[in-house]
């Protein structure tokens, strides 16, 4: 056995030998590539008293792949109201309950939020086991700004509601991350192009799987590709922040001229900078030049 395999097996053995304390465990699972399971996820799924998942047949395949033979109970939007009290009672009885979704991180466009709220309200321990996440995998491979991003889930399926939602997000100064169904990709990208305009964008498809692809372009370019190629599989749509608007010197001078008739140069420069979203120093310099031209003086304020 390769040293790395021996070490991983040792570490897993250590985890498996420890008792799992009572609590609700939110376990991230692979979004395609089963190699992305974590050692903690395996050890938790193998030891939790209760295992809940969205689709028992789907998750049974994952467990079988790792030779974990455990009963699975469904927890999904249709039975959640009935199942939650039972899971909370199990937590109250000192059991460990693990929740997984079909893929990725539970609660992210997946069930679990109300369960976590109620478990916390009842004073139970809630532990998140981080791991695969389609939104983060897409964000980090898209080549768009990562310092500020807004995950906005699925866009509405109906075109009018979708455009309304996009209009709400138009001025958000962040990378936007959406989940999207392949059947709606082309029309959503076309709406994005119309409502949000030209900006950097990407579609991340089938991440961690055989046909993984990250395609970049403007929303209009990507809409054209999607309409033509009709890509399949699971996908995430990402939009970079709005591009900075270029403000011309003439526009700044026009605004300053109006303001200089009622306030000092310093005040006018600040108000102009705030209004146009530019640096105050730039507005001030243009104001100095305007005053110089008007009076023949140096223009700058001395006080
Ligand atoms: N909770 C999951 C997570 O954290 O990744 C997301 C669940 S959500 C119901 C499913 C959506 O995630 C898909 O419709 C798709 O937009 C995105 N997704 C899931 N797996 C993906 C993959 N391998 N590549 C790209 N997008 C994926």
mmCIF file of C-alpha atoms and ligand atoms in Angstrom:
data_model
loop_
_atom_site.group_PDB
_atom_site.id
_atom_site.type_symbol
_atom_site.label_atom_id
_atom_site.label_comp_id
_atom_site.label_asym_id
_atom_site.label_seq_id
_atom_site.Cartn_x
_atom_site.Cartn_y
_atom_site.Cartn_z
ATOM 1 C CA UNK A 1 0.000 0.000 0.000
ATOM 2 C CA UNK A 2 1.342 3.468 -0.870
ATOM 3 C CA UNK A 3 2.339 5.505 2.204
ATOM 4 C CA UNK A 4 -0.364 8.077 1.503
ATOM 5 C CA UNK A 5 -3.037 5.350 1.434
ATOM 6 C CA UNK A 6 -1.709 3.834 4.658
ATOM 7 C CA UNK A 7 -1.722 7.233 6.356
ATOM 8 C CA UNK A 8 -5.271 8.004 5.186
ATOM 9 C CA UNK A 9 -6.446 4.573 6.368
ATOM 10 C CA UNK A 10 -4.752 5.154 9.735
ATOM 11 C CA UNK A 11 -6.441 8.521 10.139
ATOM 12 C CA UNK A 12 -9.809 7.064 9.221
ATOM 13 C CA UNK A 13 -9.230 4.252 11.689
ATOM 14 C CA UNK A 14 -8.552 6.789 14.456
ATOM 15 C CA UNK A 15 -11.776 8.645 13.648
ATOM 16 C CA UNK A 16 -13.815 5.428 13.479
ATOM 17 C CA UNK A 17 -12.534 4.316 16.873
ATOM 18 C CA UNK A 18 -13.826 7.479 18.579
ATOM 19 C CA UNK A 19 -17.421 7.645 19.792
ATOM 20 C CA UNK A 20 -19.529 10.191 17.912
ATOM 21 C CA UNK A 21 -21.028 12.664 20.418
ATOM 22 C CA UNK A 22 -24.765 13.405 20.273
ATOM 23 C CA UNK A 23 -25.720 16.119 17.821
ATOM 24 C CA UNK A 24 -26.888 16.972 14.347
ATOM 25 C CA UNK A 25 -24.157 16.460 11.736
ATOM 26 C CA UNK A 26 -24.466 18.205 8.356
ATOM 27 C CA UNK A 27 -22.264 16.160 6.077
ATOM 28 C CA UNK A 28 -21.141 17.427 2.653
ATOM 29 C CA UNK A 29 -20.871 14.680 0.027
ATOM 30 C CA UNK A 30 -19.390 14.630 -3.506
ATOM 31 C CA UNK A 31 -21.043 16.574 -6.358
ATOM 32 C CA UNK A 32 -19.860 14.012 -8.888
ATOM 33 C CA UNK A 33 -16.414 12.665 -8.169
ATOM 34 C CA UNK A 34 -16.664 10.190 -5.278
ATOM 35 C CA UNK A 35 -12.990 10.798 -4.528
ATOM 36 C CA UNK A 36 -14.060 14.111 -3.004
ATOM 37 C CA UNK A 37 -15.569 12.460 0.086
ATOM 38 C CA UNK A 38 -13.713 13.482 3.244
ATOM 39 C CA UNK A 39 -12.402 11.167 5.945
ATOM 40 C CA UNK A 40 -14.623 12.895 8.501
ATOM 41 C CA UNK A 41 -17.662 12.419 6.257
ATOM 42 C CA UNK A 42 -16.951 8.684 5.974
ATOM 43 C CA UNK A 43 -16.348 8.289 9.700
ATOM 44 C CA UNK A 44 -19.533 10.207 10.540
ATOM 45 C CA UNK A 45 -21.716 8.315 8.069
ATOM 46 C CA UNK A 46 -20.342 5.043 9.431
ATOM 47 C CA UNK A 47 -21.018 5.932 13.081
ATOM 48 C CA UNK A 48 -24.083 8.211 13.344
ATOM 49 C CA UNK A 49 -27.051 6.583 15.085
ATOM 50 C CA UNK A 50 -29.435 7.962 12.475
ATOM 51 C CA UNK A 51 -28.706 8.719 8.802
ATOM 52 C CA UNK A 52 -31.108 10.985 6.918
ATOM 53 C CA UNK A 53 -30.931 11.888 3.234
ATOM 54 C CA UNK A 54 -33.096 13.299 0.447
ATOM 55 C CA UNK A 55 -33.369 10.192 -1.716
ATOM 56 C CA UNK A 56 -32.547 6.913 0.008
ATOM 57 C CA UNK A 57 -31.814 5.024 -3.233
ATOM 58 C CA UNK A 58 -29.439 7.736 -4.434
ATOM 59 C CA UNK A 59 -27.554 7.915 -1.125
ATOM 60 C CA UNK A 60 -27.495 4.110 -0.753
ATOM 61 C CA UNK A 61 -25.275 4.051 -3.852
ATOM 62 C CA UNK A 62 -22.850 6.478 -2.218
ATOM 63 C CA UNK A 63 -22.729 4.458 1.014
ATOM 64 C CA UNK A 64 -22.345 1.166 -0.888
ATOM 65 C CA UNK A 65 -19.376 2.604 -2.781
ATOM 66 C CA UNK A 66 -17.596 3.062 0.540
ATOM 67 C CA UNK A 67 -18.841 -0.240 2.003
ATOM 68 C CA UNK A 68 -21.022 1.524 4.568
ATOM 69 C CA UNK A 69 -24.068 -0.616 5.158
ATOM 70 C CA UNK A 70 -26.508 1.445 7.223
ATOM 71 C CA UNK A 71 -30.244 2.101 7.116
ATOM 72 C CA UNK A 72 -31.140 5.448 5.532
ATOM 73 C CA UNK A 73 -34.215 7.519 6.303
ATOM 74 C CA UNK A 74 -35.669 10.090 3.910
ATOM 75 C CA UNK A 75 -35.801 13.763 4.874
ATOM 76 C CA UNK A 76 -37.053 15.952 2.044
ATOM 77 C CA UNK A 77 -39.443 18.828 1.459
ATOM 78 C CA UNK A 78 -42.510 16.550 1.322
ATOM 79 C CA UNK A 79 -41.991 14.715 4.635
ATOM 80 C CA UNK A 80 -39.884 17.257 6.557
ATOM 81 C CA UNK A 81 -42.723 18.530 8.719
ATOM 82 C CA UNK A 82 -43.530 14.988 9.859
ATOM 83 C CA UNK A 83 -39.913 13.834 10.212
ATOM 84 C CA UNK A 84 -38.476 16.836 12.037
ATOM 85 C CA UNK A 85 -40.108 16.143 15.423
ATOM 86 C CA UNK A 86 -38.859 12.566 15.273
ATOM 87 C CA UNK A 87 -35.281 13.701 14.537
ATOM 88 C CA UNK A 88 -35.446 16.313 17.303
ATOM 89 C CA UNK A 89 -36.675 13.660 19.735
ATOM 90 C CA UNK A 90 -33.725 11.462 18.740
ATOM 91 C CA UNK A 91 -31.340 14.354 19.382
ATOM 92 C CA UNK A 92 -33.022 14.932 22.755
ATOM 93 C CA UNK A 93 -32.486 11.241 23.541
ATOM 94 C CA UNK A 94 -28.725 11.738 23.050
ATOM 95 C CA UNK A 95 -28.415 10.283 19.557
ATOM 96 C CA UNK A 96 -26.187 11.425 16.728
ATOM 97 C CA UNK A 97 -28.139 12.292 13.586
ATOM 98 C CA UNK A 98 -26.348 12.827 10.251
ATOM 99 C CA UNK A 99 -27.989 14.701 7.373
ATOM 100 C CA UNK A 100 -26.782 14.491 3.791
ATOM 101 C CA UNK A 101 -28.316 15.754 0.562
ATOM 102 C CA UNK A 102 -28.191 14.124 -2.871
ATOM 103 C CA UNK A 103 -24.894 15.908 -3.496
ATOM 104 C CA UNK A 104 -22.820 18.719 -2.061
ATOM 105 C CA UNK A 105 -23.461 20.668 1.100
ATOM 106 C CA UNK A 106 -26.816 20.182 2.868
ATOM 107 C CA UNK A 107 -29.030 23.292 3.272
ATOM 108 C CA UNK A 108 -27.547 24.995 0.181
ATOM 109 C CA UNK A 109 -30.649 24.883 -2.081
ATOM 110 C CA UNK A 110 -31.339 21.637 -0.224
ATOM 111 C CA UNK A 111 -33.366 20.643 2.880
ATOM 112 C CA UNK A 112 -32.183 21.173 6.446
ATOM 113 C CA UNK A 113 -32.554 24.845 7.340
ATOM 114 C CA UNK A 114 -35.630 24.435 9.550
ATOM 115 C CA UNK A 115 -34.148 21.351 11.170
ATOM 116 C CA UNK A 116 -30.990 23.282 12.088
ATOM 117 C CA UNK A 117 -33.041 26.208 13.455
ATOM 118 C CA UNK A 118 -35.135 23.927 15.627
ATOM 119 C CA UNK A 119 -32.179 21.832 16.767
ATOM 120 C CA UNK A 120 -30.346 24.997 17.843
ATOM 121 C CA UNK A 121 -33.452 26.378 19.546
ATOM 122 C CA UNK A 122 -33.717 23.132 21.509
ATOM 123 C CA UNK A 123 -30.082 23.462 22.585
ATOM 124 C CA UNK A 124 -28.689 20.575 20.535
ATOM 125 C CA UNK A 125 -25.196 20.496 19.112
ATOM 126 C CA UNK A 126 -25.049 21.239 15.367
ATOM 127 C CA UNK A 127 -21.840 20.368 13.528
ATOM 128 C CA UNK A 128 -21.113 21.142 9.873
ATOM 129 C CA UNK A 129 -18.658 18.875 8.092
ATOM 130 C CA UNK A 130 -17.457 20.993 5.147
ATOM 131 C CA UNK A 131 -16.703 19.499 1.774
ATOM 132 C CA UNK A 132 -17.957 19.639 -1.817
ATOM 133 C CA UNK A 133 -20.136 22.581 -2.787
ATOM 134 C CA UNK A 134 -21.180 23.262 -6.388
ATOM 135 C CA UNK A 135 -21.434 27.015 -5.742
ATOM 136 C CA UNK A 136 -17.907 27.315 -4.324
ATOM 137 C CA UNK A 137 -16.317 24.954 -6.852
ATOM 138 C CA UNK A 138 -17.863 27.054 -9.633
ATOM 139 C CA UNK A 139 -16.880 30.354 -8.029
ATOM 140 C CA UNK A 140 -13.259 29.380 -7.556
ATOM 141 C CA UNK A 141 -12.821 28.113 -11.113
ATOM 142 C CA UNK A 142 -14.722 30.861 -12.943
ATOM 143 C CA UNK A 143 -11.984 33.494 -12.888
ATOM 144 C CA UNK A 144 -14.377 36.111 -11.496
ATOM 145 C CA UNK A 145 -13.897 38.235 -8.379
ATOM 146 C CA UNK A 146 -14.075 36.088 -5.258
ATOM 147 C CA UNK A 147 -13.687 38.748 -2.558
ATOM 148 C CA UNK A 148 -17.432 39.439 -2.458
ATOM 149 C CA UNK A 149 -20.049 37.123 -3.916
ATOM 150 C CA UNK A 150 -23.774 36.598 -3.621
ATOM 151 C CA UNK A 151 -25.173 33.100 -3.930
ATOM 152 C CA UNK A 152 -28.727 33.594 -5.203
ATOM 153 C CA UNK A 153 -29.918 29.987 -5.610
ATOM 154 C CA UNK A 154 -32.131 29.173 -8.600
ATOM 155 C CA UNK A 155 -33.601 32.010 -10.669
ATOM 156 C CA UNK A 156 -37.416 31.854 -11.046
ATOM 157 C CA UNK A 157 -38.550 29.598 -13.884
ATOM 158 C CA UNK A 158 -41.075 32.110 -15.272
ATOM 159 C CA UNK A 159 -39.502 34.743 -17.523
ATOM 160 C CA UNK A 160 -41.258 37.772 -15.999
ATOM 161 C CA UNK A 161 -40.386 36.759 -12.415
ATOM 162 C CA UNK A 162 -36.836 35.978 -13.522
ATOM 163 C CA UNK A 163 -36.371 39.438 -15.052
ATOM 164 C CA UNK A 164 -37.786 41.074 -11.937
ATOM 165 C CA UNK A 165 -35.324 39.139 -9.776
ATOM 166 C CA UNK A 166 -32.431 40.053 -12.066
ATOM 167 C CA UNK A 167 -33.405 43.733 -11.928
ATOM 168 C CA UNK A 168 -33.231 43.520 -8.110
ATOM 169 C CA UNK A 169 -29.683 42.196 -8.387
ATOM 170 C CA UNK A 170 -28.481 44.543 -11.139
ATOM 171 C CA UNK A 171 -26.533 46.951 -8.935
ATOM 172 C CA UNK A 172 -25.151 44.431 -6.446
ATOM 173 C CA UNK A 173 -21.384 45.003 -6.291
ATOM 174 C CA UNK A 174 -20.492 41.335 -6.072
ATOM 175 C CA UNK A 175 -20.044 38.241 -8.195
ATOM 176 C CA UNK A 176 -23.479 36.622 -8.555
ATOM 177 C CA UNK A 177 -23.785 32.834 -8.371
ATOM 178 C CA UNK A 178 -26.916 31.005 -9.586
ATOM 179 C CA UNK A 179 -27.870 27.374 -9.951
ATOM 180 C CA UNK A 180 -29.631 26.702 -13.246
ATOM 181 C CA UNK A 181 -31.363 23.818 -14.979
ATOM 182 C CA UNK A 182 -29.981 22.917 -18.424
ATOM 183 C CA UNK A 183 -33.429 23.299 -20.006
ATOM 184 C CA UNK A 184 -33.519 26.973 -18.975
ATOM 185 C CA UNK A 185 -29.858 27.918 -19.453
ATOM 186 C CA UNK A 186 -30.142 29.662 -22.844
ATOM 187 C CA UNK A 187 -33.219 31.722 -21.955
ATOM 188 C CA UNK A 188 -31.850 32.661 -18.525
ATOM 189 C CA UNK A 189 -28.556 33.803 -20.017
ATOM 190 C CA UNK A 190 -30.425 35.855 -22.625
ATOM 191 C CA UNK A 191 -32.443 37.546 -19.853
ATOM 192 C CA UNK A 192 -29.266 38.085 -17.833
ATOM 193 C CA UNK A 193 -27.665 39.780 -20.850
ATOM 194 C CA UNK A 194 -30.686 42.033 -21.332
ATOM 195 C CA UNK A 195 -31.185 42.997 -17.694
ATOM 196 C CA UNK A 196 -27.617 43.044 -16.354
ATOM 197 C CA UNK A 197 -25.854 44.117 -19.564
ATOM 198 C CA UNK A 198 -22.327 43.274 -20.637
ATOM 199 C CA UNK A 199 -20.092 41.967 -17.881
ATOM 200 C CA UNK A 200 -17.779 39.017 -17.349
ATOM 201 C CA UNK A 201 -19.693 35.783 -16.938
ATOM 202 C CA UNK A 202 -19.157 32.019 -16.788
ATOM 203 C CA UNK A 203 -21.067 28.759 -16.900
ATOM 204 C CA UNK A 204 -19.516 25.944 -14.840
ATOM 205 C CA UNK A 205 -20.899 22.595 -15.919
ATOM 206 C CA UNK A 206 -20.569 19.036 -14.638
ATOM 207 C CA UNK A 207 -17.911 20.017 -12.100
ATOM 208 C CA UNK A 208 -15.685 17.190 -10.846
ATOM 209 C CA UNK A 209 -17.185 14.866 -13.500
ATOM 210 C CA UNK A 210 -15.977 13.507 -16.830
ATOM 211 C CA UNK A 211 -17.384 16.361 -18.944
ATOM 212 C CA UNK A 212 -16.421 19.155 -16.558
ATOM 213 C CA UNK A 213 -16.329 22.469 -18.398
ATOM 214 C CA UNK A 214 -16.062 26.130 -17.459
ATOM 215 C CA UNK A 215 -17.063 28.417 -20.301
ATOM 216 C CA UNK A 216 -16.419 32.145 -20.044
ATOM 217 C CA UNK A 217 -17.725 35.166 -21.971
ATOM 218 C CA UNK A 218 -20.363 37.868 -21.752
ATOM 219 C CA UNK A 219 -23.925 36.772 -20.927
ATOM 220 C CA UNK A 220 -24.922 37.415 -24.580
ATOM 221 C CA UNK A 221 -22.024 35.282 -25.894
ATOM 222 C CA UNK A 222 -22.832 32.487 -23.455
ATOM 223 C CA UNK A 223 -26.549 32.701 -24.355
ATOM 224 C CA UNK A 224 -25.612 32.220 -28.023
ATOM 225 C CA UNK A 225 -23.455 29.204 -27.158
ATOM 226 C CA UNK A 226 -26.165 27.692 -24.935
ATOM 227 C CA UNK A 227 -28.872 28.150 -27.581
ATOM 228 C CA UNK A 228 -26.656 26.452 -30.164
ATOM 229 C CA UNK A 229 -24.935 23.713 -28.160
ATOM 230 C CA UNK A 230 -27.798 22.942 -25.732
ATOM 231 C CA UNK A 231 -25.361 21.749 -23.040
ATOM 232 C CA UNK A 232 -26.620 19.123 -20.621
ATOM 233 C CA UNK A 233 -25.818 18.207 -17.063
ATOM 234 C CA UNK A 234 -25.641 20.208 -13.869
ATOM 235 C CA UNK A 235 -24.601 23.810 -14.086
ATOM 236 C CA UNK A 236 -23.832 27.000 -12.224
ATOM 237 C CA UNK A 237 -24.091 30.460 -13.814
ATOM 238 C CA UNK A 238 -21.797 33.213 -12.557
ATOM 239 C CA UNK A 239 -21.740 36.943 -13.287
ATOM 240 C CA UNK A 240 -18.931 39.295 -12.368
ATOM 241 C CA UNK A 241 -19.756 42.587 -10.618
ATOM 242 C CA UNK A 242 -21.083 45.454 -12.781
ATOM 243 C CA UNK A 243 -18.302 47.008 -14.863
ATOM 244 C CA UNK A 244 -17.263 50.466 -13.606
ATOM 245 C CA UNK A 245 -18.942 53.191 -15.639
ATOM 246 C CA UNK A 246 -16.492 55.564 -17.279
ATOM 247 C CA UNK A 247 -17.229 59.145 -16.285
ATOM 248 C CA UNK A 248 -15.821 61.734 -18.696
ATOM 249 C CA UNK A 249 -14.031 64.931 -17.603
ATOM 250 C CA UNK A 250 -16.762 66.878 -19.411
ATOM 251 C CA UNK A 251 -19.502 65.256 -17.306
ATOM 252 C CA UNK A 252 -17.560 66.066 -14.123
ATOM 253 C CA UNK A 253 -16.991 69.669 -15.233
ATOM 254 C CA UNK A 254 -20.692 70.117 -16.041
ATOM 255 C CA UNK A 255 -21.748 68.897 -12.593
ATOM 256 C CA UNK A 256 -19.058 70.998 -10.866
ATOM 257 C CA UNK A 257 -20.081 74.134 -12.725
ATOM 258 C CA UNK A 258 -23.615 73.878 -11.343
ATOM 259 C CA UNK A 259 -22.385 73.156 -7.835
ATOM 260 C CA UNK A 260 -19.671 75.832 -7.751
ATOM 261 C CA UNK A 261 -22.340 78.514 -8.043
ATOM 262 C CA UNK A 262 -23.717 77.537 -4.611
ATOM 263 C CA UNK A 263 -20.827 75.996 -2.652
ATOM 264 C CA UNK A 264 -17.054 76.016 -2.160
ATOM 265 C CA UNK A 265 -14.686 74.076 -4.423
ATOM 266 C CA UNK A 266 -13.988 71.505 -1.723
ATOM 267 C CA UNK A 267 -17.703 70.928 -1.071
ATOM 268 C CA UNK A 268 -18.486 70.827 -4.791
ATOM 269 C CA UNK A 269 -15.686 68.306 -5.399
ATOM 270 C CA UNK A 270 -16.987 66.036 -2.631
ATOM 271 C CA UNK A 271 -20.619 66.274 -3.762
ATOM 272 C CA UNK A 272 -19.631 65.629 -7.396
ATOM 273 C CA UNK A 273 -17.439 62.668 -6.412
ATOM 274 C CA UNK A 274 -20.286 61.160 -4.355
ATOM 275 C CA UNK A 275 -22.841 61.703 -7.120
ATOM 276 C CA UNK A 276 -20.720 60.283 -9.936
ATOM 277 C CA UNK A 277 -18.871 57.611 -7.953
ATOM 278 C CA UNK A 278 -15.416 59.021 -8.726
ATOM 279 C CA UNK A 279 -12.405 59.994 -6.575
ATOM 280 C CA UNK A 280 -12.749 63.385 -4.857
ATOM 281 C CA UNK A 281 -9.197 64.319 -5.939
ATOM 282 C CA UNK A 282 -10.186 63.992 -9.600
ATOM 283 C CA UNK A 283 -13.230 66.227 -9.160
ATOM 284 C CA UNK A 284 -11.131 68.728 -7.190
ATOM 285 C CA UNK A 285 -8.440 68.938 -9.905
ATOM 286 C CA UNK A 286 -11.041 69.539 -12.604
ATOM 287 C CA UNK A 287 -12.666 72.173 -10.355
ATOM 288 C CA UNK A 288 -9.298 73.939 -9.925
ATOM 289 C CA UNK A 289 -8.865 74.059 -13.697
ATOM 290 C CA UNK A 290 -12.415 75.427 -14.119
ATOM 291 C CA UNK A 291 -11.853 78.182 -11.572
ATOM 292 C CA UNK A 292 -8.488 79.038 -13.061
ATOM 293 C CA UNK A 293 -10.077 79.420 -16.452
ATOM 294 C CA UNK A 294 -12.880 81.555 -15.022
ATOM 295 C CA UNK A 295 -10.764 83.888 -12.875
ATOM 296 C CA UNK A 296 -7.262 83.590 -14.205
ATOM 297 C CA UNK A 297 -6.174 82.726 -10.624
ATOM 298 C CA UNK A 298 -4.488 79.531 -9.362
ATOM 299 C CA UNK A 299 -7.972 78.155 -8.610
ATOM 300 C CA UNK A 300 -7.052 76.197 -5.486
ATOM 301 C CA UNK A 301 -8.665 77.031 -2.140
ATOM 302 C CA UNK A 302 -6.254 78.539 0.338
ATOM 303 C CA UNK A 303 -8.198 78.171 3.568
HETATM 304 N N1 LIG B 1 -26.355 21.467 -2.011
HETATM 305 C C1 LIG B 1 -25.724 21.266 -3.275
HETATM 306 C C2 LIG B 1 -24.278 21.798 -3.222
HETATM 307 O O1 LIG B 1 -23.866 22.322 -2.190
HETATM 308 O O2 LIG B 1 -23.559 21.665 -4.202
HETATM 309 C C3 LIG B 1 -26.537 21.893 -4.382
HETATM 310 C C4 LIG B 1 -27.907 21.302 -4.537
HETATM 311 S S1 LIG B 1 -28.926 22.026 -5.737
HETATM 312 C C5 LIG B 1 -30.452 21.201 -5.477
HETATM 313 C C6 LIG B 1 -28.404 21.257 -7.224
HETATM 314 C C7 LIG B 1 -27.796 22.260 -8.195
HETATM 315 O O3 LIG B 1 -26.405 22.430 -7.888
HETATM 316 C C8 LIG B 1 -27.791 21.769 -9.636
HETATM 317 O O4 LIG B 1 -29.020 22.060 -10.283
HETATM 318 C C9 LIG B 1 -26.662 22.569 -10.239
HETATM 319 O O5 LIG B 1 -27.070 23.888 -10.513
HETATM 320 C C10 LIG B 1 -25.663 22.592 -9.066
HETATM 321 N N2 LIG B 1 -24.731 21.462 -9.172
HETATM 322 C C11 LIG B 1 -24.737 20.330 -8.469
HETATM 323 N N3 LIG B 1 -23.706 19.530 -8.841
HETATM 324 C C12 LIG B 1 -23.044 20.191 -9.806
HETATM 325 C C13 LIG B 1 -21.899 19.911 -10.616
HETATM 326 N N4 LIG B 1 -21.242 18.765 -10.484
HETATM 327 N N5 LIG B 1 -21.492 20.838 -11.512
HETATM 328 C C14 LIG B 1 -22.153 22.005 -11.649
HETATM 329 N N6 LIG B 1 -23.248 22.326 -10.932
HETATM 330 C C15 LIG B 1 -23.680 21.434 -10.020
#
